[in-house]
mmCIF file of C-alpha atoms and ligand atoms in Angstrom:
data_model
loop_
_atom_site.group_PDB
_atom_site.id
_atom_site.type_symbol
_atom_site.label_atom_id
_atom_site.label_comp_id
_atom_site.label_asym_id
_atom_site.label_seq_id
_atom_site.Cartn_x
_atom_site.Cartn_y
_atom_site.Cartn_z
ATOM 1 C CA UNK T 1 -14.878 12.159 -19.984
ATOM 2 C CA UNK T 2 -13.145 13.396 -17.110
ATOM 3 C CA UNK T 3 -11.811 11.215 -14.029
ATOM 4 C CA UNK T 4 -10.995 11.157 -10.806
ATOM 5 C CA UNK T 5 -7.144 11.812 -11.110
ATOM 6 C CA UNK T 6 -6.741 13.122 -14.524
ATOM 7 C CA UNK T 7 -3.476 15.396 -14.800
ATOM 8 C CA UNK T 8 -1.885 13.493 -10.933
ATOM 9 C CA UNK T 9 0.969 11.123 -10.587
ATOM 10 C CA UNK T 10 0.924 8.578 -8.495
ATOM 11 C CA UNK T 11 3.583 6.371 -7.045
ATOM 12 C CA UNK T 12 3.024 2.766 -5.816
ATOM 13 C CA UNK T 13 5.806 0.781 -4.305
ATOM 14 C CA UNK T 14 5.373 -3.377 -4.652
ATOM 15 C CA UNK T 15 3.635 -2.976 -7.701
ATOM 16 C CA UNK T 16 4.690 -5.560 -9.320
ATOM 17 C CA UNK T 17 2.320 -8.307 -8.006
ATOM 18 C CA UNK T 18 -0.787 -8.708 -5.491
ATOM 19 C CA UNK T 19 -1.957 -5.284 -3.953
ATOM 20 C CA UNK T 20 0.444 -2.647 -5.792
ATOM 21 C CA UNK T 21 -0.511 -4.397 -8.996
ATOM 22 C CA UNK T 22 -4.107 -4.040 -8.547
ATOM 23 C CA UNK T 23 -3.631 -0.771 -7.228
ATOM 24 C CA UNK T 24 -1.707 0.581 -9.897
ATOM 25 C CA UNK T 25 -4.173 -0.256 -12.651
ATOM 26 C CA UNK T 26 -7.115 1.119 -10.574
ATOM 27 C CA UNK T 27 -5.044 4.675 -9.985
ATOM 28 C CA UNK T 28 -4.546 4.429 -13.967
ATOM 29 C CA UNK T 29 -7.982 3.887 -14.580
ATOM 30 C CA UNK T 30 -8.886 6.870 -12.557
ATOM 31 C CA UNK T 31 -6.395 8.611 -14.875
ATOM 32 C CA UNK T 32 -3.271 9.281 -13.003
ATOM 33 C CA UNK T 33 0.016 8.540 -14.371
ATOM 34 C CA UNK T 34 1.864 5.819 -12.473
ATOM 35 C CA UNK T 35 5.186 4.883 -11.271
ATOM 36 C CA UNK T 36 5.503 0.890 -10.800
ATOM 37 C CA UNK T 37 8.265 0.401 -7.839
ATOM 38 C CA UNK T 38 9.344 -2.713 -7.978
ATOM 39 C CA UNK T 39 11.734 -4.913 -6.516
ATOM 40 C CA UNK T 40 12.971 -7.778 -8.101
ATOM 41 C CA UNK T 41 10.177 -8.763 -10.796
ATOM 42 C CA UNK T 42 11.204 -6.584 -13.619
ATOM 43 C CA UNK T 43 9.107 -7.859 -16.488
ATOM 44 C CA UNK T 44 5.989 -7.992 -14.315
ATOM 45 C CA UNK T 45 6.340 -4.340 -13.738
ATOM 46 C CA UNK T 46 7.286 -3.735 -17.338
ATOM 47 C CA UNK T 47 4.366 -5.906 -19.003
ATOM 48 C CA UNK T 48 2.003 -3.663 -16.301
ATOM 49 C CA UNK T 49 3.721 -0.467 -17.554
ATOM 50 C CA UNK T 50 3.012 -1.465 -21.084
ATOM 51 C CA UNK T 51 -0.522 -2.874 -20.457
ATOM 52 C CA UNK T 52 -1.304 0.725 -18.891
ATOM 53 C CA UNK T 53 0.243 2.668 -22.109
ATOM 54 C CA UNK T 54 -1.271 0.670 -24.047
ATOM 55 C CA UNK T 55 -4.734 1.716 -22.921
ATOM 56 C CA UNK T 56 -3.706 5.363 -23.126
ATOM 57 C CA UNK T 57 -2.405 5.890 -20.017
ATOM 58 C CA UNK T 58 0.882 6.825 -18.922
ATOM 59 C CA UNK T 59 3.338 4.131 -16.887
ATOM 60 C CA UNK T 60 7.126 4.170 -15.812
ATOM 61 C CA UNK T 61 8.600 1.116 -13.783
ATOM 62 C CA UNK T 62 10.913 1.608 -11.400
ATOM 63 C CA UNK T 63 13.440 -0.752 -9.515
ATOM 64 C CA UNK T 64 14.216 0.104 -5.483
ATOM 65 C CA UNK T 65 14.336 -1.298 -2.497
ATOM 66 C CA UNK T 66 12.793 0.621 -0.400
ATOM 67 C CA UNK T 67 14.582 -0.312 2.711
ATOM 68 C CA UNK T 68 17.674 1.100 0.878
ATOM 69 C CA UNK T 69 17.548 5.588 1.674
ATOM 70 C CA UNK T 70 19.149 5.836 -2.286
ATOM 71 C CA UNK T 71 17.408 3.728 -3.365
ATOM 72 C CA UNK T 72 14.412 5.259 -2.960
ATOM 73 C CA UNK T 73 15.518 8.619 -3.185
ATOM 74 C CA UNK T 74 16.731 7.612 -7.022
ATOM 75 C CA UNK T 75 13.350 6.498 -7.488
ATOM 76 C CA UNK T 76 11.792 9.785 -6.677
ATOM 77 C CA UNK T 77 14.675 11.170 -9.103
ATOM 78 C CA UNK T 78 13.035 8.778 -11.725
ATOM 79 C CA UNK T 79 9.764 9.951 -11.209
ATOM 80 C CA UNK T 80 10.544 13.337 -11.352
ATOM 81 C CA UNK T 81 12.487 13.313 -14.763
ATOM 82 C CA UNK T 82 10.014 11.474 -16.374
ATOM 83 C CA UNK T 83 6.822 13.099 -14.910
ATOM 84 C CA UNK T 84 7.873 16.650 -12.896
ATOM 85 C CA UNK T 85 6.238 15.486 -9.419
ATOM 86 C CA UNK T 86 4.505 12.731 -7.650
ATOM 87 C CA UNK T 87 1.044 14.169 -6.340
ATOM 88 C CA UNK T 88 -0.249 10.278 -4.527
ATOM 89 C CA UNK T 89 2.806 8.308 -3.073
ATOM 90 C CA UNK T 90 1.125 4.311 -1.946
ATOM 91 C CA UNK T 91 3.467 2.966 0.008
ATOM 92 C CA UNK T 92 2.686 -0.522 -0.174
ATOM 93 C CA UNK T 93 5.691 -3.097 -0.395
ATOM 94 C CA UNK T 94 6.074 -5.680 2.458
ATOM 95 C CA UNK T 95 6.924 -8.566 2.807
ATOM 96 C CA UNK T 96 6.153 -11.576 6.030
ATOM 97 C CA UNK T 97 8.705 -13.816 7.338
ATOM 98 C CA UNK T 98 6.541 -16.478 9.444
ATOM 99 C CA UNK T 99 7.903 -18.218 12.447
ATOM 100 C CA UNK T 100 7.382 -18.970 16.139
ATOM 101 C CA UNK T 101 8.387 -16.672 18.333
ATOM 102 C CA UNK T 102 11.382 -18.596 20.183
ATOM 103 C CA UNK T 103 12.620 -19.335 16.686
ATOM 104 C CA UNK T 104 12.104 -16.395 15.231
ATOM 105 C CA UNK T 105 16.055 -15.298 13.753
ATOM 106 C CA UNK T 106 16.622 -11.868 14.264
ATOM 107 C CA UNK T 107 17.667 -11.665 10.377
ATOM 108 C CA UNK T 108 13.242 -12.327 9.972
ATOM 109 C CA UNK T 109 12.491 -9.929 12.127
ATOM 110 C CA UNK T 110 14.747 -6.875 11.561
ATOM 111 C CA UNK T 111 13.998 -8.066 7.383
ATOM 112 C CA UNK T 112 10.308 -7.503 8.395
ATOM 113 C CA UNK T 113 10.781 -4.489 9.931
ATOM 114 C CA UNK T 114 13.403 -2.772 7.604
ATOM 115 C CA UNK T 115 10.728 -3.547 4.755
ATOM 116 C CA UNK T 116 7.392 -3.250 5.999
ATOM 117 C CA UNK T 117 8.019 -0.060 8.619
ATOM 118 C CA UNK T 118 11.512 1.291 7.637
ATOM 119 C CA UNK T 119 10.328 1.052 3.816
ATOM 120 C CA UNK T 120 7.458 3.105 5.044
ATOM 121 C CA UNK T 121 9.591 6.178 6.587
ATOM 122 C CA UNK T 122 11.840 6.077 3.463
ATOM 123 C CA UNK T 123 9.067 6.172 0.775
ATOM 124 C CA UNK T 124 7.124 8.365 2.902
ATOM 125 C CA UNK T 125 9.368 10.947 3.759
ATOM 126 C CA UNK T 126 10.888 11.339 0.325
ATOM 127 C CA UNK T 127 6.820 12.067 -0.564
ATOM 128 C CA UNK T 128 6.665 14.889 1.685
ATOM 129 C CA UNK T 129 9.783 16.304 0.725
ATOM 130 C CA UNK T 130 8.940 16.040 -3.121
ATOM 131 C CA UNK T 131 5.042 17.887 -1.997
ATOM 132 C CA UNK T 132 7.021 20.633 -0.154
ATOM 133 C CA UNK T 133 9.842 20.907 -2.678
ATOM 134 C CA UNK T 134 7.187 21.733 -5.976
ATOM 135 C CA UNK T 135 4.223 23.525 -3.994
ATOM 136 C CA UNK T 136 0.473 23.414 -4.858
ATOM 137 C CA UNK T 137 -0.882 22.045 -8.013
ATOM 138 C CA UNK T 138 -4.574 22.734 -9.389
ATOM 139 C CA UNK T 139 -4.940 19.339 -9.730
ATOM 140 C CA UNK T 140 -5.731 18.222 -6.264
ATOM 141 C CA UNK T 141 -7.385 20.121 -2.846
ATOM 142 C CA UNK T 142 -4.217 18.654 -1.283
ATOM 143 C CA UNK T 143 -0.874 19.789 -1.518
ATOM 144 C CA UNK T 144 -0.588 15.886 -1.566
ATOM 145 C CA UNK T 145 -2.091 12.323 -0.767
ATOM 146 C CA UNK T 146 -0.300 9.353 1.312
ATOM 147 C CA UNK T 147 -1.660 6.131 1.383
ATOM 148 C CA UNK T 148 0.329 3.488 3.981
ATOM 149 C CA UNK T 149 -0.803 0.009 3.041
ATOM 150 C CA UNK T 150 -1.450 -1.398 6.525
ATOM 151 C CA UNK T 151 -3.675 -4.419 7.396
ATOM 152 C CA UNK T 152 -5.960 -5.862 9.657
ATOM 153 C CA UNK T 153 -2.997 -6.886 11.891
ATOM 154 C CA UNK T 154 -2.595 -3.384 12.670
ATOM 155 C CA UNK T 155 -4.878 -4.441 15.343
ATOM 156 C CA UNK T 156 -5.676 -8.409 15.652
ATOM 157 C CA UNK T 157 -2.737 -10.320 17.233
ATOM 158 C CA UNK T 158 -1.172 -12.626 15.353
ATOM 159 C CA UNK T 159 0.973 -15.733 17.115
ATOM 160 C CA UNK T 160 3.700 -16.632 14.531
ATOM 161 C CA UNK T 161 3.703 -13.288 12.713
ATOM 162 C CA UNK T 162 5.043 -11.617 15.864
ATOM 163 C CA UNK T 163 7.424 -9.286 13.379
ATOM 164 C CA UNK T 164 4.571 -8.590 10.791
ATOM 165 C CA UNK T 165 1.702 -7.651 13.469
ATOM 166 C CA UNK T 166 4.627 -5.300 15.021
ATOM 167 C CA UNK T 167 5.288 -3.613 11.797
ATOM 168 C CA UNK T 168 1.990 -3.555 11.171
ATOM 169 C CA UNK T 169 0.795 -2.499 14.519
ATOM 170 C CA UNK T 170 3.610 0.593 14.142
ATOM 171 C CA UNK T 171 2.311 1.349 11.186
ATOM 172 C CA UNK T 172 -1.007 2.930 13.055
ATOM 173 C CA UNK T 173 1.209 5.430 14.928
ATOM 174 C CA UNK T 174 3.235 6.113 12.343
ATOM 175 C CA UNK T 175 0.709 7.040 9.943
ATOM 176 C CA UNK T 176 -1.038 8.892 12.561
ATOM 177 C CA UNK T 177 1.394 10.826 14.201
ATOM 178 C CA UNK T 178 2.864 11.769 10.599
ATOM 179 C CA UNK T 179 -1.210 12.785 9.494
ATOM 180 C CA UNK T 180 -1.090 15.325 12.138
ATOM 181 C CA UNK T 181 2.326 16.523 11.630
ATOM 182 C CA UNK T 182 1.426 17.159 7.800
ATOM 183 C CA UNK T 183 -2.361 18.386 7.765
ATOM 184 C CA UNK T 184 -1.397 21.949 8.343
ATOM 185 C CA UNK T 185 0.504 21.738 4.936
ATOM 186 C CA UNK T 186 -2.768 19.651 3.286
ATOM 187 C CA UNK T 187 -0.699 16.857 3.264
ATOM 188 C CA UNK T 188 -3.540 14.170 3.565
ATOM 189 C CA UNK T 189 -1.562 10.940 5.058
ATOM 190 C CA UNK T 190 -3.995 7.765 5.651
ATOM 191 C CA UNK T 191 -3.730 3.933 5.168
ATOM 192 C CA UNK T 192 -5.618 1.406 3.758
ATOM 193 C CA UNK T 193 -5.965 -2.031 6.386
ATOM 194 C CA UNK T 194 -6.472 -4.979 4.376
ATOM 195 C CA UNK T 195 -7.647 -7.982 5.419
ATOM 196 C CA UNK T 196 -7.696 -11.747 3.123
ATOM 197 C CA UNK T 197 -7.021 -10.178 -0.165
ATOM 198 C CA UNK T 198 -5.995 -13.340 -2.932
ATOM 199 C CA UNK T 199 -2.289 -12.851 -3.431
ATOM 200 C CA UNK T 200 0.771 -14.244 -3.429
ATOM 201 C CA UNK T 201 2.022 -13.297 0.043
ATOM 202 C CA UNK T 202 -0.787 -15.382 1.520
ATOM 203 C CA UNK T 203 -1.205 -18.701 -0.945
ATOM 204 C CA UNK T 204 -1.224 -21.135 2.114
ATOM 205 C CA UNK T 205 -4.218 -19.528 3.183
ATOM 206 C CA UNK T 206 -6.596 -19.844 0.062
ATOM 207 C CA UNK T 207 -4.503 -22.107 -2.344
ATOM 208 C CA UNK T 208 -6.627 -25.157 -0.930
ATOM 209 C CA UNK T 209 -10.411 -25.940 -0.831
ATOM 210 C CA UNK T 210 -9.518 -26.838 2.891
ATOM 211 C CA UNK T 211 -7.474 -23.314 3.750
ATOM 212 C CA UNK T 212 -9.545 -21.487 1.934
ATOM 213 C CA UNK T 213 -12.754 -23.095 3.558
ATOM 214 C CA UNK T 214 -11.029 -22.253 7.153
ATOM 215 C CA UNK T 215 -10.048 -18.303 6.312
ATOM 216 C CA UNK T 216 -14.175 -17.633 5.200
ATOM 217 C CA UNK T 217 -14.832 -18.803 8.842
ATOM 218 C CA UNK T 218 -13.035 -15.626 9.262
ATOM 219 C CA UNK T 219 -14.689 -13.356 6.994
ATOM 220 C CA UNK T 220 -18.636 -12.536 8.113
ATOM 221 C CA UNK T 221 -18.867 -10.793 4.108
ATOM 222 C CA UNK T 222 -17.972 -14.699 2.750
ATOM 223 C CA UNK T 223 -15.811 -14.153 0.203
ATOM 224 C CA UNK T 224 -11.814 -13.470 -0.030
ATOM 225 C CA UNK T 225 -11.035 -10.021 -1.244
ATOM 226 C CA UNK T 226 -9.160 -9.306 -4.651
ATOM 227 C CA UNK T 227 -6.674 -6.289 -5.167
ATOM 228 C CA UNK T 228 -9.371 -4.507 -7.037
ATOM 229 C CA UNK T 229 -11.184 -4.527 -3.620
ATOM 230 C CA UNK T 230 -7.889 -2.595 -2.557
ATOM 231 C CA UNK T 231 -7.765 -0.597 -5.667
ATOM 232 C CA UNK T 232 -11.053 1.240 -5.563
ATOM 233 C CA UNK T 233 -10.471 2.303 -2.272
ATOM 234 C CA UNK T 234 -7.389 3.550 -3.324
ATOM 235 C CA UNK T 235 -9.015 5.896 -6.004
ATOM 236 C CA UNK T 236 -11.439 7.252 -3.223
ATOM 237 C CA UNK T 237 -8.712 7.867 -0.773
ATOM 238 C CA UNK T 238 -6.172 9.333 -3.392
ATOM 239 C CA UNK T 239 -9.408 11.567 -4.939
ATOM 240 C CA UNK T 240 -10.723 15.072 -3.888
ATOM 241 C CA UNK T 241 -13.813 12.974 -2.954
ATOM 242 C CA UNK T 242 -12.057 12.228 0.530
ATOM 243 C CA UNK T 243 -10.828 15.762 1.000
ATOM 244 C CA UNK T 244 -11.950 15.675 4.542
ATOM 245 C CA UNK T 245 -10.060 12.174 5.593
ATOM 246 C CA UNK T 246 -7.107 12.828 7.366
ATOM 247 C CA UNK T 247 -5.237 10.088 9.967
ATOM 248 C CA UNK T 248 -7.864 7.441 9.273
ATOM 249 C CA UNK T 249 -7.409 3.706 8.369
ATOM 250 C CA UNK T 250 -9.903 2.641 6.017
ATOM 251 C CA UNK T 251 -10.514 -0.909 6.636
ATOM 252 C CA UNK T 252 -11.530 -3.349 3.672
ATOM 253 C CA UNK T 253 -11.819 -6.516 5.045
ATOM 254 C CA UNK T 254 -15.105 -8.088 3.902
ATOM 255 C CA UNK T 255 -15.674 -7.974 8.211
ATOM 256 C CA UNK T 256 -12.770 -9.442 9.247
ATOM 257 C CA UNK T 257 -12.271 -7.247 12.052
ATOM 258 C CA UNK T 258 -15.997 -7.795 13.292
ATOM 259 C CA UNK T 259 -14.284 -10.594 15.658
ATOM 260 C CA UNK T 260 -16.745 -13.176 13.805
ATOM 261 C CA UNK T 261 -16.020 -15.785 16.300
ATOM 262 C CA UNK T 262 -18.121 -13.843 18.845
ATOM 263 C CA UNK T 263 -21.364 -14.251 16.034
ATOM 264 C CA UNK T 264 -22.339 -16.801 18.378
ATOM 265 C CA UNK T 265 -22.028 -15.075 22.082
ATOM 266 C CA UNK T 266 -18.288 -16.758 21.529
HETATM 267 P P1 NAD R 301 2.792 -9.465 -2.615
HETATM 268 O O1 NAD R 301 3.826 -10.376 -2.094
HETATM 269 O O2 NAD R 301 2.072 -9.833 -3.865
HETATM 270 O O3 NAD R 301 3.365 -8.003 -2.823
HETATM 271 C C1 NAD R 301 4.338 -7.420 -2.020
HETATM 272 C C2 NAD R 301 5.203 -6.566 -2.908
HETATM 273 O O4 NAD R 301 6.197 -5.897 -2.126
HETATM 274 C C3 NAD R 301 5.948 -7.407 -3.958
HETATM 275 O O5 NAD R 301 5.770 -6.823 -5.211
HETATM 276 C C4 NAD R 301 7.398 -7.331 -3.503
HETATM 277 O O6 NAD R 301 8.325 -7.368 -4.569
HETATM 278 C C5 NAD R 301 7.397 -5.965 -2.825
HETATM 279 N N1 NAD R 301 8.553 -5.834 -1.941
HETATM 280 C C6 NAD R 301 8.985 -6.675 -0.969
HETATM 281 N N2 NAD R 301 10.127 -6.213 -0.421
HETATM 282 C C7 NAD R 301 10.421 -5.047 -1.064
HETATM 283 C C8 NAD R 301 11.470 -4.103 -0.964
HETATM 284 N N3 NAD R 301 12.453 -4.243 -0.068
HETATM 285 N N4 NAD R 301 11.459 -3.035 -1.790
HETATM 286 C C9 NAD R 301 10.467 -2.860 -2.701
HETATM 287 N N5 NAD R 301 9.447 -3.718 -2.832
HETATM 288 C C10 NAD R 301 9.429 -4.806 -2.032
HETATM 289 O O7 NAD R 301 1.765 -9.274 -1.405
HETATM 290 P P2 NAD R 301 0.516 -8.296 -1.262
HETATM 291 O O8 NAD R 301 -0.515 -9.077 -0.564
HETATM 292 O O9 NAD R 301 0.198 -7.632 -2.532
HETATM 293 O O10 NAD R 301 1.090 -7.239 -0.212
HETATM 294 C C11 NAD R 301 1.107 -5.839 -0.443
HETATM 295 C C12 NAD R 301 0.912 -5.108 0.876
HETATM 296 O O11 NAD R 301 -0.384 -5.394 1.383
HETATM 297 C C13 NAD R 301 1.903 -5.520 1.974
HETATM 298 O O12 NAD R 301 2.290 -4.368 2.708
HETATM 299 C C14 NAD R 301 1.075 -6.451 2.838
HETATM 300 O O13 NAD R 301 1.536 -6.468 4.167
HETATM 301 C C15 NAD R 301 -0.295 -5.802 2.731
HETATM 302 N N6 NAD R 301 -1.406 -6.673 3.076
HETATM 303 C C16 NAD R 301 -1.733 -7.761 2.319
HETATM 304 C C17 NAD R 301 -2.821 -8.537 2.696
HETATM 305 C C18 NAD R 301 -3.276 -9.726 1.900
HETATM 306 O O14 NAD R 301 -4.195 -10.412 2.343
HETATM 307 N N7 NAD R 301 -2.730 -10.006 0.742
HETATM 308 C C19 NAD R 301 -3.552 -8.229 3.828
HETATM 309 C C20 NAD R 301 -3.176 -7.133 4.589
HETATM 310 C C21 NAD R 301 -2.114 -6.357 4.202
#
């Protein structure tokens, strides 16, 4: 039977836990062939790479940093050598480095930005390059498909995540701004706002009956999300099925972004 992203090759950065895990099996299921980016958890990546072959799919991990420029562009060079092109580039690594403001080090915040933002540019730009540098493919309406992984903080303040809202926050513009500079080409450039998805990056806020019971206050849909959640509307946003969606932020957040504290006139 035919899917969604038969013949494409996608890239995922992070994708070695939480998000870029989930995502990477969903864009496999579809039937792309994926490169897992990962940073530091090599047998994750490698047991996900296997999983994926197994199945009948195709998988290559990858280690970068994506806040490094050679890094990343030697990932592209791995992707290329093992699969010609990259036709769906998710850039989705970050990382948060919590404090208050006043104590905030300035190692945390430039560490936040240089990952979450910086990481961004770098993973991004070596995507358009790559689209540009091998021309049109049959497989896809697009010439090719961006997906920033953004998140709800892209637009709710957040006191003691002052450098992850801003990365966040930057990410809108950026993605924006780069969405209009690429459409001409069919370069479709969008992100994907999360907003509680269960992984490791936020533990403290679901690991206990009493955290967990505090974070649904914040979700009207009552339930935390899961990186399948994330996945699927990866698939859509990666297929020909969103052709048409260019610059947008989907958001998939169970509500979050409803302001639910105003349910009750506030
Ligand atoms: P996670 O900690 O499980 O995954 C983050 C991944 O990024 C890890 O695999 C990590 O190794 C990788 N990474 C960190 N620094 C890197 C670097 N320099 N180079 C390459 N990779 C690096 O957390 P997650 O929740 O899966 O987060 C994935 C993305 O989703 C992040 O951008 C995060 O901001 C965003 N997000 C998550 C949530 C949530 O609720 N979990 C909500 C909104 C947005």
């Amino acid at each position: 039977m035919e899917k969604l992203l038969d013949n494409q090759v996608a890239l995922i950065t992070g994708a070695s836990s939480g998000i870029g895990y989930g995502v990477a099996q969903a864009l496999a299921q579809a039937g792309a062939a994926v490169v897992l980016n990962y940073h530091s958890n090599a047998e994750a990546a490698e047991k996900l790479a296997e999983e994926i072959e197994r199945a009948g799919g195709f998988a290559l991990a990858v280690k970068a940093d994506v806040s490094d420029p050679a890094q990343v562009d030697s990932m592209f060079d791995a992707c290329r050598k093992r699969f010609d092109t990259v036709d769906i580039v998710v850039a989705n690594s970050g990382l948060q480095k919590d404090s208050a403001f006043a104590e905030m080090t300035l190692e945390d915040w430039q560490k936040v930005l240089s990952t979450n933002l910086t990481g961004q540019f770098l993973t991004t730009q070596a995507a358009v390059k790559e689209f540009r540098r091998r021309g049109p493919r049959a497989v896809s309406k697009a010439l090719g498909k961006i997906i920033c992984m953004s998140s709800v903080h892209e637009v709710i303040p957040w006191a003691g995540h002052v450098n992850y809202a801003a990365s966040k926050g930057g990410i809108q513009m950026f993605m924006k701004s780069l969405a209009q500079e690429v459409a001409p080409e069919r370069i479709r450039v969008n992100s994907i706002a999360p907003g509680a998805i269960r992984t490791p990056i936020n533990k403290d806020a679901w690991g206990t009956q009493e955290a967990l019971d505090k974070l649904l206050k914040l979700i009207p849909y009552g339930r935390v999300g899961e990186a399948e959640d994330i996945g699927q509307a990866a698939v859509w946003l990666a297929s020909d099925q969103s052709d048409y969606v260019v610059g947008t932020t989907l958001f998939v957040d169970g509500g979050m972004t409803l302001y639910p504290g105003f349910a009750d006139n506030g």
